[in-house]
Coordinates of C-alpha atoms and ligand atoms in Angstrom, one line a residue:
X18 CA 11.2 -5.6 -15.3
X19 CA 13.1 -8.2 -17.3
X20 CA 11.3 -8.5 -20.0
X21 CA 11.2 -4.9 -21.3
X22 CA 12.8 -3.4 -24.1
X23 CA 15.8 -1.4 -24.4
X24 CA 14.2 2.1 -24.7
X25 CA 11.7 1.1 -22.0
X26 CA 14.3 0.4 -19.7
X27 CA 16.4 3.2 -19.9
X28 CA 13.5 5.4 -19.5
X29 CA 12.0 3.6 -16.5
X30 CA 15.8 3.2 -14.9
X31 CA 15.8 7.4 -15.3
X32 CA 12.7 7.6 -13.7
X33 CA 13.4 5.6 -10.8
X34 CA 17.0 6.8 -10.2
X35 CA 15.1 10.5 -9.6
X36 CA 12.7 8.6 -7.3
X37 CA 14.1 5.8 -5.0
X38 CA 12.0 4.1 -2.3
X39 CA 8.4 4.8 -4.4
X40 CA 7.8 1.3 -5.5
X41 CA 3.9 2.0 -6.6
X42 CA 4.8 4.7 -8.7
X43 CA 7.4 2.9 -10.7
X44 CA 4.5 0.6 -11.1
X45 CA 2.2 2.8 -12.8
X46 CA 5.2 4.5 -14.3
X47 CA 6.7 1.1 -15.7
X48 CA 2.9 0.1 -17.1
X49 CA 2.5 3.3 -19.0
X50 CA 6.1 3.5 -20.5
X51 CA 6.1 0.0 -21.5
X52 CA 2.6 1.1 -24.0
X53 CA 3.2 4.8 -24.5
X54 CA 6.9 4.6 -25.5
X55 CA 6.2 2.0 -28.5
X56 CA 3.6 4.2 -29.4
X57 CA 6.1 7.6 -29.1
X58 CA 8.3 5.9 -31.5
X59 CA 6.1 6.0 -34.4
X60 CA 4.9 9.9 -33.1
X61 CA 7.8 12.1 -32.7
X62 CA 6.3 15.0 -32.0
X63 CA 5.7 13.5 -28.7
X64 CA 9.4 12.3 -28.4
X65 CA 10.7 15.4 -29.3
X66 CA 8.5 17.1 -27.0
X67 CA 10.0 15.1 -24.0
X68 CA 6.2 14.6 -22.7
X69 CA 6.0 11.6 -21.3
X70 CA 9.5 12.1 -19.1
X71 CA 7.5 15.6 -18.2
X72 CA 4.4 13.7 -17.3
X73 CA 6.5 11.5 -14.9
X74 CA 7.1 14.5 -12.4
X75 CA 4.4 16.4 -10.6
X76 CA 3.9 19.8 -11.5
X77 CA 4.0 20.7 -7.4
X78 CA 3.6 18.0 -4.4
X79 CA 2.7 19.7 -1.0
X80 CA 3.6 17.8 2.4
X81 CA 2.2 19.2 5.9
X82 CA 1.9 19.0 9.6
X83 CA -1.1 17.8 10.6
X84 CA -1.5 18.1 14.4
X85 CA -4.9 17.3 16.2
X86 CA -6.5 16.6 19.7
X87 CA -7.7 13.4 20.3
X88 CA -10.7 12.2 22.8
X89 CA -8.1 12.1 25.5
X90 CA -6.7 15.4 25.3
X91 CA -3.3 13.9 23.6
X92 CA -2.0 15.9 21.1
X93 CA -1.7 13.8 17.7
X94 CA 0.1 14.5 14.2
X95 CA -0.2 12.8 11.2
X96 CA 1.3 13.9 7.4
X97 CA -0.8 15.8 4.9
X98 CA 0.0 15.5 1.2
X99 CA -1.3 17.3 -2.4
X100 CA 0.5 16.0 -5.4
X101 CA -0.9 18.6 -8.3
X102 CA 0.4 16.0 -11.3
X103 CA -1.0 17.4 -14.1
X104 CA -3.1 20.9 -14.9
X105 CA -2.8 20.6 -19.3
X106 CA -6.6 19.9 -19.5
X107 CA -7.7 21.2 -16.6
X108 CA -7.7 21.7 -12.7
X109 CA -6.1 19.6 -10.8
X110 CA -8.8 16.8 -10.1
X111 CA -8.4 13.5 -7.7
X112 CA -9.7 11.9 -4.5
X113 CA -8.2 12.2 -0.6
X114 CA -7.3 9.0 0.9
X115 CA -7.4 8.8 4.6
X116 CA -5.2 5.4 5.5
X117 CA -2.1 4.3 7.6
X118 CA -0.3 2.9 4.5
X119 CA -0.3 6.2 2.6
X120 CA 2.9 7.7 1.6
X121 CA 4.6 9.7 -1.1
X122 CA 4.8 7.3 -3.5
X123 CA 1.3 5.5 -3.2
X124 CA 0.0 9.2 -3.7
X125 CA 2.1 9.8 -6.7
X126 CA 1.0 6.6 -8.2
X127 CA -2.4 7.4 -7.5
X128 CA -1.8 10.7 -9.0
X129 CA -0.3 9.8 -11.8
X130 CA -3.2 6.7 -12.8
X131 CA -5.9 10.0 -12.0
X132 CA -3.9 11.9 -15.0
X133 CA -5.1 9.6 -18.0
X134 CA -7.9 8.3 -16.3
X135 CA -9.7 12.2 -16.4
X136 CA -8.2 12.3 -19.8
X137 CA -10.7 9.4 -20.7
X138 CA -13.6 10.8 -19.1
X139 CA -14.1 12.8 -22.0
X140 CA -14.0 15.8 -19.4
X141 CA -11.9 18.9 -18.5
X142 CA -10.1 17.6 -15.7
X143 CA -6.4 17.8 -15.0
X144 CA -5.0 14.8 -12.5
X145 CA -4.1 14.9 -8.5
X146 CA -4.4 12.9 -5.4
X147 CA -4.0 13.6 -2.0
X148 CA -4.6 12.1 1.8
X149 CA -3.1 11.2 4.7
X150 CA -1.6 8.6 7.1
X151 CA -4.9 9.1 9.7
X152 CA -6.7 5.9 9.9
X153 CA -10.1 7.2 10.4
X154 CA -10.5 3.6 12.2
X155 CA -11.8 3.4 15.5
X156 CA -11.7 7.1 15.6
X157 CA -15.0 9.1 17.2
X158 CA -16.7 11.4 14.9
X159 CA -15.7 14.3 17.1
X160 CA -11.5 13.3 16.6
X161 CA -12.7 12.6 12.7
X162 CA -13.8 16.7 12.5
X163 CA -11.5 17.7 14.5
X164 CA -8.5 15.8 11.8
X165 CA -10.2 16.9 8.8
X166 CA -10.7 20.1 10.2
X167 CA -6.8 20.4 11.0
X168 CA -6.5 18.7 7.6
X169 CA -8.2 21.4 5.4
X170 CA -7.1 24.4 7.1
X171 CA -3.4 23.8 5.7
X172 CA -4.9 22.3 2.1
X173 CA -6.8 25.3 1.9
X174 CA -4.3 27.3 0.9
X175 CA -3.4 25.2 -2.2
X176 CA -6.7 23.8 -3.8
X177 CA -10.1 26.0 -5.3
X178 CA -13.1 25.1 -7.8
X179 CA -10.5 26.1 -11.1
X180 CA -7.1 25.5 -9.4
X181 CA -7.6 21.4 -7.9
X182 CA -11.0 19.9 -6.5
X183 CA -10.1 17.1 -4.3
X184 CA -13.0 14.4 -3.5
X185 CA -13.1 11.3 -1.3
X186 CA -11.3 7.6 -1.8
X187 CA -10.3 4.8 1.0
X188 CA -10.9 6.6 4.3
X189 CA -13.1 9.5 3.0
X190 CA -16.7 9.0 2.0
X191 CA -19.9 11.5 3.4
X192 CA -18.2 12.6 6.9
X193 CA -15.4 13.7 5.9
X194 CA -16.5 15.4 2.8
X195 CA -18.6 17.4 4.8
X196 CA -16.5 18.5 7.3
X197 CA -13.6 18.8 4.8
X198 CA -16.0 21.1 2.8
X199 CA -17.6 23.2 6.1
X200 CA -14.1 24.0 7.5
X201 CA -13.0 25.3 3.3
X202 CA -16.4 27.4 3.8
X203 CA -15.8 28.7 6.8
X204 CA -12.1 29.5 5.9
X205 CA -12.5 31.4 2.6
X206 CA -16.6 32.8 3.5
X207 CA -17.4 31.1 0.1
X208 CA -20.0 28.6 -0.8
X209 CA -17.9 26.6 -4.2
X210 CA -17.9 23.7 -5.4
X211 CA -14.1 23.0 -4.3
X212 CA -15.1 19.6 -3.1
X213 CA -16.8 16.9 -5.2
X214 CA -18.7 14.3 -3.3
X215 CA -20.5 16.6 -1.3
X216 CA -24.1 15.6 0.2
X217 CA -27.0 16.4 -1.5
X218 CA -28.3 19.4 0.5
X219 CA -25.2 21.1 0.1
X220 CA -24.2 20.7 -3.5
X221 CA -23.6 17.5 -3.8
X222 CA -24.8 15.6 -7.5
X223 CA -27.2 12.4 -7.3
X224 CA -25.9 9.3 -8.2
X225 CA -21.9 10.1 -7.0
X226 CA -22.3 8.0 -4.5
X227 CA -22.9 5.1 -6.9
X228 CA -21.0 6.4 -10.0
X229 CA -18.0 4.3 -9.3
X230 CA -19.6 1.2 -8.7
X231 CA -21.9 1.1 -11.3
X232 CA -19.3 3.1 -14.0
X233 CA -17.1 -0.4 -13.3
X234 CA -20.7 -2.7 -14.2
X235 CA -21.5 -0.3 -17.1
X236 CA -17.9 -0.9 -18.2
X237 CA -18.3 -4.8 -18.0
X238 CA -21.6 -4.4 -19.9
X239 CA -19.8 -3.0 -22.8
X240 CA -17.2 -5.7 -22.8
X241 CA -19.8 -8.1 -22.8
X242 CA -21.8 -6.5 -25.7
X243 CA -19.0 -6.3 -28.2
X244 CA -18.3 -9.7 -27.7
X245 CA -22.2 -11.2 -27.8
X246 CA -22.5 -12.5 -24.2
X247 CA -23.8 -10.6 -20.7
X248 CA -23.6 -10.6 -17.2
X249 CA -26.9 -12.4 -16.6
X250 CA -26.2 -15.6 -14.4
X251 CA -22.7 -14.6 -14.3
X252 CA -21.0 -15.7 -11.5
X253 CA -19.1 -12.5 -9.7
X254 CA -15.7 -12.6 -7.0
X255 CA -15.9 -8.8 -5.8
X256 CA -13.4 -7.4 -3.3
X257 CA -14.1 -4.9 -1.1
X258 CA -16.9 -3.7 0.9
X259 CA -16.5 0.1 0.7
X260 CA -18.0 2.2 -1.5
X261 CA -17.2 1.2 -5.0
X262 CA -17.7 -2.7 -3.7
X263 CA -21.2 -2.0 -2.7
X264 CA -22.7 0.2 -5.5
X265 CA -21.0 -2.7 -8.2
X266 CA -22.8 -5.3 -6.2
X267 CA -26.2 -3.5 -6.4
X268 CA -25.8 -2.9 -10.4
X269 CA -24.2 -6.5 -10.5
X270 CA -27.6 -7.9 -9.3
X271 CA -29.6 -5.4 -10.8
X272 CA -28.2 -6.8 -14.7
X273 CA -28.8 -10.5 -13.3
X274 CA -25.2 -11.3 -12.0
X275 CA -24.6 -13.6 -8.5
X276 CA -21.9 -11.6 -6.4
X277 CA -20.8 -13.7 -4.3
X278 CA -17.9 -12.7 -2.3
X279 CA -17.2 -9.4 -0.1
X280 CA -13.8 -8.6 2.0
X281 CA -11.9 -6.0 4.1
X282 CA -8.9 -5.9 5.9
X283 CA -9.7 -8.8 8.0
X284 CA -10.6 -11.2 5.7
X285 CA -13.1 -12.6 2.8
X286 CA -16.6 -13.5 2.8
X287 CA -18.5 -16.3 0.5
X288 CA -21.9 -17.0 0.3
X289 CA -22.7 -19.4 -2.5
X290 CA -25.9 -18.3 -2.4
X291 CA -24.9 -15.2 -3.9
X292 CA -25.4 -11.4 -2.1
X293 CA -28.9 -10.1 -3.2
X294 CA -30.5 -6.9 -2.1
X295 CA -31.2 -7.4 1.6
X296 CA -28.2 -8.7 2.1
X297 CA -26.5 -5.8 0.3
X298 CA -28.4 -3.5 2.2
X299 CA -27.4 -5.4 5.6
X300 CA -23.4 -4.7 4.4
X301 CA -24.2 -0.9 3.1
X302 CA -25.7 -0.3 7.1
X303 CA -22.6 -2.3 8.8
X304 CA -20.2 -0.2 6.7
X305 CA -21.4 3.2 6.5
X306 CA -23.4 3.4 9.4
X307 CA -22.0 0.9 12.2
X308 CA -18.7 0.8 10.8
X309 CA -18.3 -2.6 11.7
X310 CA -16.3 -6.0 10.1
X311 CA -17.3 -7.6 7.1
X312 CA -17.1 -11.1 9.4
X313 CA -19.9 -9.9 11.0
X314 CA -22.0 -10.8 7.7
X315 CA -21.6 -14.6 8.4
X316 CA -22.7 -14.1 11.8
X317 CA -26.1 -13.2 10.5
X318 CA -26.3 -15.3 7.0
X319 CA -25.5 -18.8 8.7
X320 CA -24.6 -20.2 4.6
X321 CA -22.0 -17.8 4.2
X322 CA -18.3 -18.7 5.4
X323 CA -15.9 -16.2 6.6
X324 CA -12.4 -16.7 5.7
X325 CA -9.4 -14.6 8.2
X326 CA -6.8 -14.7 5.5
X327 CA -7.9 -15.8 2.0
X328 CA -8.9 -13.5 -1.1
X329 CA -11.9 -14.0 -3.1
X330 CA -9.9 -15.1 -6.1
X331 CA -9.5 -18.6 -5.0
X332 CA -13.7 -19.0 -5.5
X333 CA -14.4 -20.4 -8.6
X334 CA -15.6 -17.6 -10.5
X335 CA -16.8 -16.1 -14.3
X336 CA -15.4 -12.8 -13.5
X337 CA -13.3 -11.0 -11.0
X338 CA -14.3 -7.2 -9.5
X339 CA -11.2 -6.3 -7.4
X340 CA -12.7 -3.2 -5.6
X341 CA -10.7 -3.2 -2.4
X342 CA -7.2 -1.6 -2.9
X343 CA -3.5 -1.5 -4.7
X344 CA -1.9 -5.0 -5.2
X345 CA -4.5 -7.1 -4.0
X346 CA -4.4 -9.6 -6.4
X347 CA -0.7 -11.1 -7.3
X348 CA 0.6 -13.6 -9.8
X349 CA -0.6 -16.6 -7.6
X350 CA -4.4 -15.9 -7.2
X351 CA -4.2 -14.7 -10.8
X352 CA -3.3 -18.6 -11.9
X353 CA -6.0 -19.5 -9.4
X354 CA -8.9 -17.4 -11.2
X355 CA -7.4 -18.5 -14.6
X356 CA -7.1 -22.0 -13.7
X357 CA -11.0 -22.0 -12.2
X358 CA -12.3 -20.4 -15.3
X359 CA -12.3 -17.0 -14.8
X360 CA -12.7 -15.4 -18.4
X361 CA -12.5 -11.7 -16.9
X362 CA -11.2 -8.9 -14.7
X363 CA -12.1 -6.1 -14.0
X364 CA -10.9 -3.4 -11.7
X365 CA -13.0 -0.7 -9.6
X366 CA -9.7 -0.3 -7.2
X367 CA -7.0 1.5 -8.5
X368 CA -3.9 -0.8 -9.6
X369 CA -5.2 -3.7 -7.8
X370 CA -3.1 -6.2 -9.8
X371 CA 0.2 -6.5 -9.5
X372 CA 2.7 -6.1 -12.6
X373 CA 3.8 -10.0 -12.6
X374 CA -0.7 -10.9 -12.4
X375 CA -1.0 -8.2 -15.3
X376 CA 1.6 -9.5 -17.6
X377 CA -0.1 -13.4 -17.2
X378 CA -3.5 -12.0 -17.8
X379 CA -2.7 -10.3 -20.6
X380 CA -0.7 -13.2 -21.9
X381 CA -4.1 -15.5 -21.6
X382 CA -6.1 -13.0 -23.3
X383 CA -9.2 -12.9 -20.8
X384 CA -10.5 -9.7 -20.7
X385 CA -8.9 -6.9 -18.4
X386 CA -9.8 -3.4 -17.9
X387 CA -7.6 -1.3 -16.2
X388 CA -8.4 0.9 -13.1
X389 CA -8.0 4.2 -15.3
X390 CA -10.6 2.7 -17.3
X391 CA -13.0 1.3 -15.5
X392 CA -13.2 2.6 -12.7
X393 CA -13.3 6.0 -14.0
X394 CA -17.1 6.7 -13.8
X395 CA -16.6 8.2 -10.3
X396 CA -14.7 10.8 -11.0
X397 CA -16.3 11.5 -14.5
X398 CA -19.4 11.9 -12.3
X399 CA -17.1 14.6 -10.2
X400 CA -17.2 16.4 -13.5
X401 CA -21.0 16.5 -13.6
X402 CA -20.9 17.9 -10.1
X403 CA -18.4 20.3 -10.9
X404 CA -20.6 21.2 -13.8
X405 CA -23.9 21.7 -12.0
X406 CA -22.5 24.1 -9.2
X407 CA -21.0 26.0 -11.9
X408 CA -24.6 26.1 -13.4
X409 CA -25.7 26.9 -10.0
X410 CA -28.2 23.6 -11.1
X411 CA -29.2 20.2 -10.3
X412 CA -29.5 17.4 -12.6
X413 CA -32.1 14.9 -12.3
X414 CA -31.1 11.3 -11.4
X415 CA -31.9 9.7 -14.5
X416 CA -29.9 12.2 -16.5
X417 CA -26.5 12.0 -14.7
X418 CA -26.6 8.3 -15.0
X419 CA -27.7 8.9 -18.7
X420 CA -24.4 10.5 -18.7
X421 CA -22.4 8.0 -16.9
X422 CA -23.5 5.5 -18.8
X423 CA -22.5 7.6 -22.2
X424 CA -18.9 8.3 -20.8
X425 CA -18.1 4.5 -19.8
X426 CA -19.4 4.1 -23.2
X427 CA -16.8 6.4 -24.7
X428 CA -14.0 5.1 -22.3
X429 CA -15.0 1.7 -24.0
X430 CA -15.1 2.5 -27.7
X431 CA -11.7 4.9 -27.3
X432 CA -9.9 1.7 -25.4
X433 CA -11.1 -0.5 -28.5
X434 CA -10.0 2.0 -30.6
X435 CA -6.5 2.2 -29.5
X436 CA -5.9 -1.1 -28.1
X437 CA -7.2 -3.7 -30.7
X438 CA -4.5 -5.9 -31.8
X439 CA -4.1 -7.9 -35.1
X440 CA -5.5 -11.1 -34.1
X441 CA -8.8 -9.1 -32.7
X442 CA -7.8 -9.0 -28.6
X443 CA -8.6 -5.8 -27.1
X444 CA -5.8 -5.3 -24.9
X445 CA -7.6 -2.7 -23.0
X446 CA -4.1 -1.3 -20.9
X447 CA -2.7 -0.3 -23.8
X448 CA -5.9 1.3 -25.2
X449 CA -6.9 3.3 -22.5
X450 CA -2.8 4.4 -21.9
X451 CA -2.7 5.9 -25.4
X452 CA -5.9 7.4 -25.6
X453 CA -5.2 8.8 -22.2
X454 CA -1.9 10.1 -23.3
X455 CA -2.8 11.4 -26.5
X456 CA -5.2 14.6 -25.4
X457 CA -2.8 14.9 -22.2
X458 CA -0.2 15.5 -24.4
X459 CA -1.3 17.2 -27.0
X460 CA -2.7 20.2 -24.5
X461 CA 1.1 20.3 -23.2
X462 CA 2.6 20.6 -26.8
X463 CA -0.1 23.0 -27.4
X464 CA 1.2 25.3 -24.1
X465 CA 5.2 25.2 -24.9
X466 CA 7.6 24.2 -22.1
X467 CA 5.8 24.8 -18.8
Ligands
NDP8 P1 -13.6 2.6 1.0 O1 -12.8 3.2 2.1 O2 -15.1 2.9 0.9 O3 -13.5 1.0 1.1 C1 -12.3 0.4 1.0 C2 -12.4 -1.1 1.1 O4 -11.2 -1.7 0.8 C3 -12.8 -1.5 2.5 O5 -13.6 -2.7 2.5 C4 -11.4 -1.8 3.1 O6 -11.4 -2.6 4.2 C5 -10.7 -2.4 1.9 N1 -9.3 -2.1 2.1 C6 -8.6 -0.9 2.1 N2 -7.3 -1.1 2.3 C7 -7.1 -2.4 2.3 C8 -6.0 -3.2 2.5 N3 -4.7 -2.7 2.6 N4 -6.1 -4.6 2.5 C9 -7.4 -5.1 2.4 N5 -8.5 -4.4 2.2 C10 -8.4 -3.1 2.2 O7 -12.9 3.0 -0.3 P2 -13.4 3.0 -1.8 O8 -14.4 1.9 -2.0 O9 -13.8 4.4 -2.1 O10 -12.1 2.7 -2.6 C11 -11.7 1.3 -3.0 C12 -10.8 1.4 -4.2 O11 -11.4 2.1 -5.3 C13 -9.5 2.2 -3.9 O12 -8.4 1.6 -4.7 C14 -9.8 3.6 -4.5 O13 -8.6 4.3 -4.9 C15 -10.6 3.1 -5.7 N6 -11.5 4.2 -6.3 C16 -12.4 4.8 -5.6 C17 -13.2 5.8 -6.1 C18 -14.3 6.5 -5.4 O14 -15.0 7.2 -6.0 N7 -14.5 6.3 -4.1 C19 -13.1 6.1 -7.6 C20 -12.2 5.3 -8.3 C21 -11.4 4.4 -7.7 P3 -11.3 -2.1 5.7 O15 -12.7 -1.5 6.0 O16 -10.9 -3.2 6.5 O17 -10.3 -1.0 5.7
2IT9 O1 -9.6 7.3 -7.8 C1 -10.5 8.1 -8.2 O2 -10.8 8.3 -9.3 C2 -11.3 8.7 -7.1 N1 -11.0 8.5 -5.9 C3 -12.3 9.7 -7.4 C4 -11.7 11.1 -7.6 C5 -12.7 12.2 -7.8 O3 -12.2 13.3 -7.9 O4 -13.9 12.0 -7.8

């Protein structure tokens, strides 16, 4: 934090002194003040307005018991949370994570990013996040219900399709949407679209699965347009091998790119070779259906190596997809991709970089896009599936990803617009914070002190 200036200071030092011991939301917080408050100077209605310091504190945060039976008859409990952060532009809108590291302040964090990121999506969406410390790891599918089940019969009581429409992140993808979303039915007796991500037979919009994944390629597609090159023959590092990981691998290949890395928590594949279809179809069935180790991969593709503890950002690499989780990549791996020619990064997990890896890749100039930016096509496809069950309608493939497409397009052209510098660089944090801020903050002016 040494290098910021005074005003920036003072505000992040309030901040934090209201909330010590959340290091990953003074992160985000310390990001966006260090772009919005330069920006507050020269717009004082928003300075005399006191927004951003009001955007900094979550308009409600609920914590709950969450007590289940496991297979063996012990009773378990783990900690619910809902932060609502931000209702100015609409209902509260965000994904449920489902991981042992979650706590207070990686959901505020979380919550906070979601704010400005729905702001971008063009859509009505106000910002929240929510989860809990279950690891859905090694768990049966019968003590998975049985959680989520426990799980939604407290959240219940605080969420609805125009009050906050939580959807899935790290920990929650298909099965737990869907018995998230049975045990809400069963609960209120209503069929509503309170739960974005749903399947397909029950309300769920095509191409969800995919949006984040290939909203992040889509992004990159821009980026390489306005600047005259592509992502043919492009050498790719992706992190990951959850959801967003996979569906950017399949639109990395399908626009001519080499992926050549996957990881989890145990460790980092590379096959030089580069991932291709069947491969990608071999890590989509030991995922989602076996639920197995990304290790397992160079088991079956003997060219591929498995590393336990490295990251994919010490391959040598044109561009870097970190799709995995918060502060994956640090200051050391970032010199590493710099120094092996890396021209670009760009993230599908939320906050993957840390603050000191941020600062040096902004200082080189490669190109960066932020989480809230690119990654946003997931929950802008949310807002499509929000809008169909409200139509009581479903759109056709090709015209949500029409859509998609035309939102990543606008996130683009609005980070440009904001975030171009004198010398040309698009410095696409700053860009996307401002434009963000701008229609977050202008809804609250617009709604007095509430
Ligand atoms: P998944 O649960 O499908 O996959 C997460 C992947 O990240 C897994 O490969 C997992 O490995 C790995 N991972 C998780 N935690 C860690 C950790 N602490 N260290 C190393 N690897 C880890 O989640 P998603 O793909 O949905 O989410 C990935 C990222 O994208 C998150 O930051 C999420 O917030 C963000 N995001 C997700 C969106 C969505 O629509 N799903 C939308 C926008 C952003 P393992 O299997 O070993 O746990
Ligand atoms: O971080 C995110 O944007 C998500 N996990 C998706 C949220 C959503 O409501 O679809």
């Amino acid at each position: 934090m040494s290098n910021l200036s005074k005003d920036v200071s003072d505000f992040v030092g309030k901040i934090s002194k209201r909330n010590p011991h959340e290091p990953e939301f003074m992160q985000a917080v310390t990001e966006v003040a260090e772009t919005i408050i330069p920006f507050i100077e020269d717009h004082k209605k928003y300075k005399d307005a006191n927004v951003l310091e009001r955007m900094c504190e979550p308009e409600r945060v609920m914590m709950f018991r969450v007590p289940w039976v496991d297979d063996q008859n012990n009773v378990q409990v783990n900690r619910g949370f809902r932060v609502q952060m931000n209702s100015a532009i609409g209902p509260y809108k965000g994904g449920l994570r489902f991981h042992p590291t979650v706590n207070l302040s990686v959901l505020k964090f979380l919550a906070f990013e979601q704010v400005f990121k729905n702001s971008l999506t063009t859509l009505p969406l106000g910002g929240g996040k929510g989860g809990s410390d279950f690891d859905p790891k090694g768990k049966s599918d019968a003590e998975v219900m049985r959680f989520c089940q426990s799980f939604m019969t407290e959240l219940s009581k605080h969420i609805g399709g125009y009050t906050d429409v939580p959807a899935g992140d790290i920990g929650v993808g298909a099965r737990e949407i869907g018995f998230l979303f049975g045990q809400y039915k069963r609960l209120n007796n209503e069929f509503t679209g309170v739960l974005t991500g749903k399947g397909l037979s029950y309300g769920g919009s095509l191409i969800r699965t995919e949006a984040t994944g290939y909203g992040l390629v889509y992004f990159a597609k821009e980026v390489m347009d306005a600047n005259d090159d592509s992502l043919e023959g492009k050498v790719c590092a992706v992190s990951g091998s959850g959801n967003v990981a996979q569906y950017a691998i399949e639109k990395l290949i399908e626009f001519g790119a080499k992926p050549v890395t996957v990881s989890d928590s145990g460790g980092c594949i590379y096959d030089p070779d580069g991932i291709d279809t069947e491969k990608l179809e071999f890590i989509k069935e030991l995922k989602n259906e076996k639920r197995g180790r990304i290790s397992e991969y160079a088991d079956k593709y003997k060219a591929a190596e498995f590393h336990k503890d490295i990251t994919p950002w010490n391959i040598k690499v044109d561009f870097a997809f970190p799709c995995a989780t918060q502060n994956e990549l640090p200051l050391e791996d970032a010199k590493t991709l710099v120094k092996n020619g890396c021209k670009g990064v760009f993230e599908g997990a939320n906050m993957p970089t840390t603050e000191e890896a941020l600062s040096y890749f902004r200082e080189q100039k490669i190109f960066f896009s932020p989480g809230k930016a690119s990654n946003a096509g997931g929950v802008a496809t949310s807002g499509l599936e929000m809008s169909q069950n409200a139509q009581r309608i479903s759109w056709t493939r090709d015209e949500v990803d029409y859509r998609l497409k035309m939102i990543m397009r606008s996130i683009h052209k609005n980070c440009v617009d904001y975030g171009t510098g004198s010398d040309g660089y698009v410095d696409y944090v700053k860009g996307a914070n401002i434009a963000g801020f701008v229609k977050v903050a202008d809804a609250m002016i617009a709604q007095g002190v509430v």
